[in-house]
mmCIF file of C-alpha atoms in Angstrom:
data_model
loop_
_atom_site.group_PDB
_atom_site.id
_atom_site.type_symbol
_atom_site.label_atom_id
_atom_site.label_comp_id
_atom_site.label_asym_id
_atom_site.label_seq_id
_atom_site.Cartn_x
_atom_site.Cartn_y
_atom_site.Cartn_z
ATOM 1 C CA MET A 7 0.000 0.000 0.000
ATOM 2 C CA ALA A 8 1.460 3.334 -1.020
ATOM 3 C CA ALA A 9 1.547 6.165 1.476
ATOM 4 C CA SER A 10 -0.915 8.093 -0.699
ATOM 5 C CA SER A 11 -3.448 5.281 -1.054
ATOM 6 C CA LEU A 12 -5.684 6.623 1.720
ATOM 7 C CA THR A 13 -7.091 10.072 1.030
ATOM 8 C CA SER A 14 -6.269 13.104 3.169
ATOM 9 C CA ALA A 15 -3.172 11.554 4.697
ATOM 10 C CA ARG A 16 -1.981 14.874 6.072
ATOM 11 C CA PHE A 17 -3.621 15.862 9.340
ATOM 12 C CA VAL A 18 -3.195 18.875 11.587
ATOM 13 C CA LEU A 19 -1.025 17.798 14.492
ATOM 14 C CA GLY A 20 2.539 18.801 14.463
ATOM 15 C CA LEU A 21 2.943 22.547 14.426
ATOM 16 C CA LEU A 22 0.964 23.541 17.492
ATOM 17 C CA GLY A 23 3.679 24.603 19.882
ATOM 18 C CA LEU A 24 5.189 21.239 20.792
ATOM 19 C CA GLY A 25 8.701 21.196 19.406
ATOM 20 C CA ALA A 26 9.912 17.976 17.881
ATOM 21 C CA ALA A 27 13.106 18.076 19.901
ATOM 22 C CA MET A 28 11.115 18.111 23.132
ATOM 23 C CA LEU A 29 9.575 14.727 22.408
ATOM 24 C CA LEU A 30 12.063 12.947 20.197
ATOM 25 C CA PRO A 31 12.649 9.441 21.522
ATOM 26 C CA GLY A 32 15.908 8.175 22.884
ATOM 27 C CA ARG A 33 18.001 5.714 20.954
ATOM 28 C CA ALA A 34 15.846 2.882 19.730
ATOM 29 C CA GLU A 35 18.754 0.510 20.266
ATOM 30 C CA ALA A 36 18.743 0.944 24.060
ATOM 31 C CA ASP A 37 18.778 -2.381 25.867
ATOM 32 C CA ILE A 38 15.727 -3.307 27.914
ATOM 33 C CA TYR A 39 15.963 -6.108 30.473
ATOM 34 C CA THR A 40 13.210 -8.344 31.788
ATOM 35 C CA TYR A 41 13.386 -10.850 34.573
ATOM 36 C CA THR A 42 11.000 -13.184 36.338
ATOM 37 C CA ASP A 43 11.180 -13.100 40.121
ATOM 38 C CA ALA A 44 10.750 -16.024 42.505
ATOM 39 C CA GLN A 45 6.985 -15.471 42.562
ATOM 40 C CA GLY A 46 6.751 -15.667 38.769
ATOM 41 C CA ASN A 47 6.167 -11.951 38.198
ATOM 42 C CA VAL A 48 7.712 -10.473 35.052
ATOM 43 C CA HIS A 49 9.603 -7.184 35.567
ATOM 44 C CA VAL A 50 10.930 -4.780 32.929
ATOM 45 C CA THR A 51 13.892 -2.479 33.585
ATOM 46 C CA SER A 52 16.521 -0.468 31.745
ATOM 47 C CA GLN A 53 19.257 -1.837 34.038
ATOM 48 C CA PRO A 54 20.391 -5.460 34.398
ATOM 49 C CA VAL A 55 19.771 -7.056 37.784
ATOM 50 C CA ARG A 56 23.001 -8.555 39.043
ATOM 51 C CA GLY A 57 24.078 -10.777 41.878
ATOM 52 C CA GLY A 58 21.087 -13.086 41.750
ATOM 53 C CA LYS A 59 18.702 -10.411 43.016
ATOM 54 C CA SER A 60 16.070 -11.281 40.449
ATOM 55 C CA GLY A 61 15.495 -14.740 41.853
ATOM 56 C CA GLY A 62 14.910 -15.910 38.291
ATOM 57 C CA LYS A 63 15.978 -15.716 34.680
ATOM 58 C CA MET A 64 17.217 -12.426 33.181
ATOM 59 C CA ASP A 65 16.498 -11.679 29.520
ATOM 60 C CA ARG A 66 17.618 -8.752 27.388
ATOM 61 C CA ILE A 67 15.378 -7.108 24.821
ATOM 62 C CA THR A 68 16.936 -4.773 22.260
ATOM 63 C CA SER A 69 14.437 -2.181 21.146
ATOM 64 C CA GLY A 70 13.607 -2.391 17.453
ATOM 65 C CA ASP A 71 10.953 -2.546 14.756
ATOM 66 C CA ALA A 72 7.647 -4.307 15.133
ATOM 67 C CA GLY A 73 8.729 -7.132 12.865
ATOM 68 C CA GLY A 74 12.158 -7.516 14.464
ATOM 69 C CA LYS A 75 13.761 -9.225 17.412
ATOM 70 C CA THR A 76 11.982 -7.215 20.082
ATOM 71 C CA ARG A 77 8.583 -8.607 19.268
ATOM 72 C CA LYS A 78 9.827 -12.130 18.738
ATOM 73 C CA LYS A 79 11.555 -12.088 22.113
ATOM 74 C CA ALA A 80 8.630 -10.523 23.903
ATOM 75 C CA ALA A 81 6.367 -13.305 22.716
ATOM 76 C CA GLN A 82 8.290 -15.635 25.014
ATOM 77 C CA LEU A 83 7.902 -13.463 28.115
ATOM 78 C CA PHE A 84 4.213 -12.679 28.491
ATOM 79 C CA THR A 85 0.973 -14.562 28.865
ATOM 80 C CA VAL A 86 -1.300 -13.712 25.950
ATOM 81 C CA SER A 87 -4.649 -12.205 26.963
ATOM 82 C CA MET A 88 -6.863 -11.364 24.015
ATOM 83 C CA PRO A 89 -9.476 -8.598 24.418
ATOM 84 C CA SER A 90 -12.428 -10.014 26.336
ATOM 85 C CA ASP A 91 -14.298 -6.999 27.747
ATOM 86 C CA ARG A 92 -17.572 -6.849 25.814
ATOM 87 C CA SER A 93 -19.444 -4.356 28.005
ATOM 88 C CA PRO A 94 -20.890 -1.417 26.022
ATOM 89 C CA GLU A 95 -19.750 0.899 28.806
ATOM 90 C CA ARG A 96 -16.106 0.343 27.920
ATOM 91 C CA PHE A 97 -16.334 2.737 24.972
ATOM 92 C CA GLY A 98 -16.927 5.723 27.253
ATOM 93 C CA ARG A 99 -15.053 4.525 30.321
ATOM 94 C CA TYR A 100 -11.756 6.221 29.435
ATOM 95 C CA ASP A 101 -13.059 9.455 27.927
ATOM 96 C CA SER A 102 -11.487 11.767 30.508
ATOM 97 C CA TRP A 103 -8.030 10.278 29.991
ATOM 98 C CA ILE A 104 -8.399 10.312 26.212
ATOM 99 C CA ARG A 105 -9.242 14.006 26.457
ATOM 100 C CA GLU A 106 -6.254 14.535 28.745
ATOM 101 C CA GLY A 107 -3.895 12.828 26.299
ATOM 102 C CA ALA A 108 -5.323 14.814 23.395
ATOM 103 C CA ARG A 109 -4.888 18.084 25.287
ATOM 104 C CA LEU A 110 -1.378 17.349 26.551
ATOM 105 C CA TYR A 111 0.003 16.174 23.220
ATOM 106 C CA ARG A 112 -2.115 18.243 20.829
ATOM 107 C CA LEU A 113 -3.761 15.258 19.176
ATOM 108 C CA PRO A 114 -7.306 14.699 17.933
ATOM 109 C CA GLU A 115 -9.260 12.709 20.511
ATOM 110 C CA GLU A 116 -10.586 10.617 17.634
ATOM 111 C CA LEU A 117 -7.087 9.437 16.733
ATOM 112 C CA ILE A 118 -6.358 8.192 20.241
ATOM 113 C CA ARG A 119 -9.750 6.518 20.351
ATOM 114 C CA ALA A 120 -9.170 4.871 16.947
ATOM 115 C CA VAL A 121 -5.806 3.462 18.059
ATOM 116 C CA ILE A 122 -7.373 2.045 21.226
ATOM 117 C CA LYS A 123 -10.211 0.499 19.197
ATOM 118 C CA CYS A 124 -7.853 -1.234 16.762
ATOM 119 C CA GLU A 125 -5.278 -2.209 19.381
ATOM 120 C CA SER A 126 -7.289 -3.585 22.309
ATOM 121 C CA ASP A 127 -10.971 -2.890 21.616
ATOM 122 C CA PHE A 128 -10.944 -0.885 24.877
ATOM 123 C CA ASP A 129 -9.764 -3.776 27.096
ATOM 124 C CA PRO A 130 -6.995 -2.540 29.450
ATOM 125 C CA ARG A 131 -5.980 -6.100 30.350
ATOM 126 C CA ALA A 132 -5.171 -7.152 26.793
ATOM 127 C CA VAL A 133 -1.730 -8.655 26.069
ATOM 128 C CA SER A 134 -0.845 -9.479 22.464
ATOM 129 C CA PRO A 135 1.119 -12.533 21.280
ATOM 130 C CA THR A 136 4.102 -10.184 20.873
ATOM 131 C CA GLY A 137 3.911 -8.854 24.440
ATOM 132 C CA ALA A 138 2.206 -5.507 23.759
ATOM 133 C CA GLN A 139 0.157 -4.435 26.757
ATOM 134 C CA GLY A 140 -2.932 -2.507 27.729
ATOM 135 C CA LEU A 141 -5.334 -0.190 25.957
ATOM 136 C CA MET A 142 -2.862 1.201 23.417
ATOM 137 C CA GLN A 143 -0.802 -2.021 23.320
ATOM 138 C CA LEU A 144 2.563 -0.634 24.361
ATOM 139 C CA MET A 145 5.587 -2.838 23.911
ATOM 140 C CA PRO A 146 7.738 -2.903 27.086
ATOM 141 C CA ALA A 147 10.580 -1.013 25.389
ATOM 142 C CA THR A 148 8.203 1.669 24.112
ATOM 143 C CA ALA A 149 6.537 1.958 27.518
ATOM 144 C CA LEU A 150 9.922 2.652 29.100
ATOM 145 C CA ARG A 151 10.780 5.242 26.457
ATOM 146 C CA MET A 152 7.467 6.976 27.100
ATOM 147 C CA GLN A 153 7.984 6.858 30.885
ATOM 148 C CA VAL A 154 5.094 4.484 31.543
ATOM 149 C CA ARG A 155 5.568 2.590 34.784
ATOM 150 C CA ASP A 156 2.460 0.402 34.596
ATOM 151 C CA ALA A 157 1.181 -0.367 31.109
ATOM 152 C CA PHE A 158 -1.973 -1.910 32.577
ATOM 153 C CA ASP A 159 -2.964 1.334 34.273
ATOM 154 C CA PRO A 160 -5.448 2.857 31.788
ATOM 155 C CA ARG A 161 -4.420 6.471 32.347
ATOM 156 C CA GLU A 162 -0.692 5.758 32.146
ATOM 157 C CA ASN A 163 -1.171 3.634 29.054
ATOM 158 C CA ILE A 164 -3.260 6.253 27.254
ATOM 159 C CA LEU A 165 -0.848 9.076 28.100
ATOM 160 C CA GLY A 166 2.159 6.967 27.076
ATOM 161 C CA GLY A 167 0.560 5.912 23.804
ATOM 162 C CA SER A 168 -0.503 9.487 23.093
ATOM 163 C CA ARG A 169 3.009 10.718 23.781
ATOM 164 C CA TYR A 170 4.384 8.175 21.298
ATOM 165 C CA LEU A 171 1.854 9.292 18.681
ATOM 166 C CA ARG A 172 3.074 12.866 19.187
ATOM 167 C CA VAL A 173 6.694 11.753 18.754
ATOM 168 C CA LEU A 174 5.764 10.037 15.495
ATOM 169 C CA ALA A 175 3.627 12.943 14.276
ATOM 170 C CA ASN A 176 6.557 15.304 14.836
ATOM 171 C CA MET A 177 8.914 12.893 13.105
ATOM 172 C CA PHE A 178 6.681 12.452 10.037
ATOM 173 C CA ASN A 179 5.501 16.070 9.739
ATOM 174 C CA GLY A 180 1.920 15.327 10.720
ATOM 175 C CA ASP A 181 1.355 12.663 8.062
ATOM 176 C CA LEU A 182 -1.522 10.557 9.390
ATOM 177 C CA GLU A 183 -0.693 7.316 7.588
ATOM 178 C CA LEU A 184 3.011 7.408 8.398
ATOM 179 C CA THR A 185 2.308 8.275 12.035
ATOM 180 C CA VAL A 186 -0.052 5.321 12.344
ATOM 181 C CA ALA A 187 2.315 3.010 10.452
ATOM 182 C CA GLY A 188 5.134 4.025 12.781
ATOM 183 C CA TYR A 189 2.999 3.216 15.803
ATOM 184 C CA ASN A 190 2.579 -0.334 14.518
ATOM 185 C CA ALA A 191 5.854 -1.090 12.794
ATOM 186 C CA GLY A 192 8.250 1.313 14.507
ATOM 187 C CA GLU A 193 9.640 4.566 13.197
ATOM 188 C CA ASN A 194 12.783 2.880 11.866
ATOM 189 C CA ALA A 195 10.767 0.681 9.506
ATOM 190 C CA VAL A 196 8.840 3.669 8.144
ATOM 191 C CA MET A 197 12.069 5.578 7.532
ATOM 192 C CA ARG A 198 13.727 2.553 5.944
ATOM 193 C CA TYR A 199 10.906 2.036 3.457
ATOM 194 C CA GLN A 200 10.216 5.769 3.007
ATOM 195 C CA GLY A 201 6.536 5.081 3.517
ATOM 196 C CA ILE A 202 4.197 2.466 4.923
ATOM 197 C CA PRO A 203 6.260 -0.737 5.320
ATOM 198 C CA PRO A 204 5.212 -3.659 3.112
ATOM 199 C CA TYR A 205 4.034 -5.692 6.088
ATOM 200 C CA GLU A 206 0.534 -7.131 5.743
ATOM 201 C CA GLU A 207 -0.152 -6.456 9.418
ATOM 202 C CA THR A 208 0.939 -2.826 9.200
ATOM 203 C CA GLN A 209 -0.981 -2.122 6.019
ATOM 204 C CA GLY A 210 -4.144 -3.566 7.546
ATOM 205 C CA TYR A 211 -3.503 -1.653 10.753
ATOM 206 C CA VAL A 212 -3.232 1.680 8.952
ATOM 207 C CA GLY A 213 -6.552 1.019 7.242
ATOM 208 C CA CYS A 214 -8.166 0.088 10.562
ATOM 209 C CA VAL A 215 -6.991 3.152 12.480
ATOM 210 C CA VAL A 216 -7.573 5.673 9.685
ATOM 211 C CA GLY A 217 -11.022 4.223 9.004
ATOM 212 C CA HIS A 218 -12.084 4.442 12.641
ATOM 213 C CA TYR A 219 -10.513 7.890 12.968
ATOM 214 C CA ARG A 220 -12.642 9.193 10.122
ATOM 215 C CA SER A 221 -15.763 7.492 11.457
ATOM 216 C CA PHE A 222 -15.263 9.021 14.896
ATOM 217 C CA LYS A 223 -14.628 12.439 13.337
ATOM 218 C CA ALA A 224 -17.787 12.162 11.238
ATOM 219 C CA ALA A 225 -19.848 11.155 14.266
ATOM 220 C CA ARG A 226 -18.798 14.334 16.070
ATOM 221 C CA LEU A 227 -19.462 16.759 13.221
ATOM 222 C CA PRO A 228 -23.110 17.505 14.109
ATOM 223 C CA LEU A 229 -22.115 18.262 17.701
ATOM 224 C CA GLU A 230 -19.237 20.470 16.619
ATOM 225 C CA GLY A 231 -21.616 22.473 14.436
ATOM 226 C CA LEU A 232 -23.916 23.442 17.315
#
């Protein structure tokens, strides 16, 4: 799918007072360590635990693209929990935090909501087969970069995912499709391919998020006109 295949790919995000330098991520190659303690709890840290303090096995994750080693490694570390919350109330349960993320990072609320819909269907307990966690399905390395301490805390997850969207929007000059593709595949993959990466998952993901984004925007138009 070419970067121009979805209409109106440019959206108004980037030039609203948040400088790109303020939110540029750290080195994507930074090592992330996970270990399982004696009680079986998985911990994620940027520093190795030495001297047997972990009480279990230490693993190193090297941050990378969605299709790279990070995701393959993470699949071995987490128990998969597919979205299972089917209550209608879930769609409005996180509105205040979505609004907070939109305000803090100068994003459309509808974009954050569309990412949550496609990522977890509004289930904060969801864990993907690749180890992505929570409402906006943050990988452990991305959660650390975005200063998220608990990816299963809905507010932290939404603010961390929104912050990452802002980083990507700054990086790709507000291009909607590239921002969304970067959220799924990683910014390095988007830069390497100079557009949406030729991954079936990523191409489908861009269509999902952009489609829901437009639907949510359209649903709000009558209200915005009052």
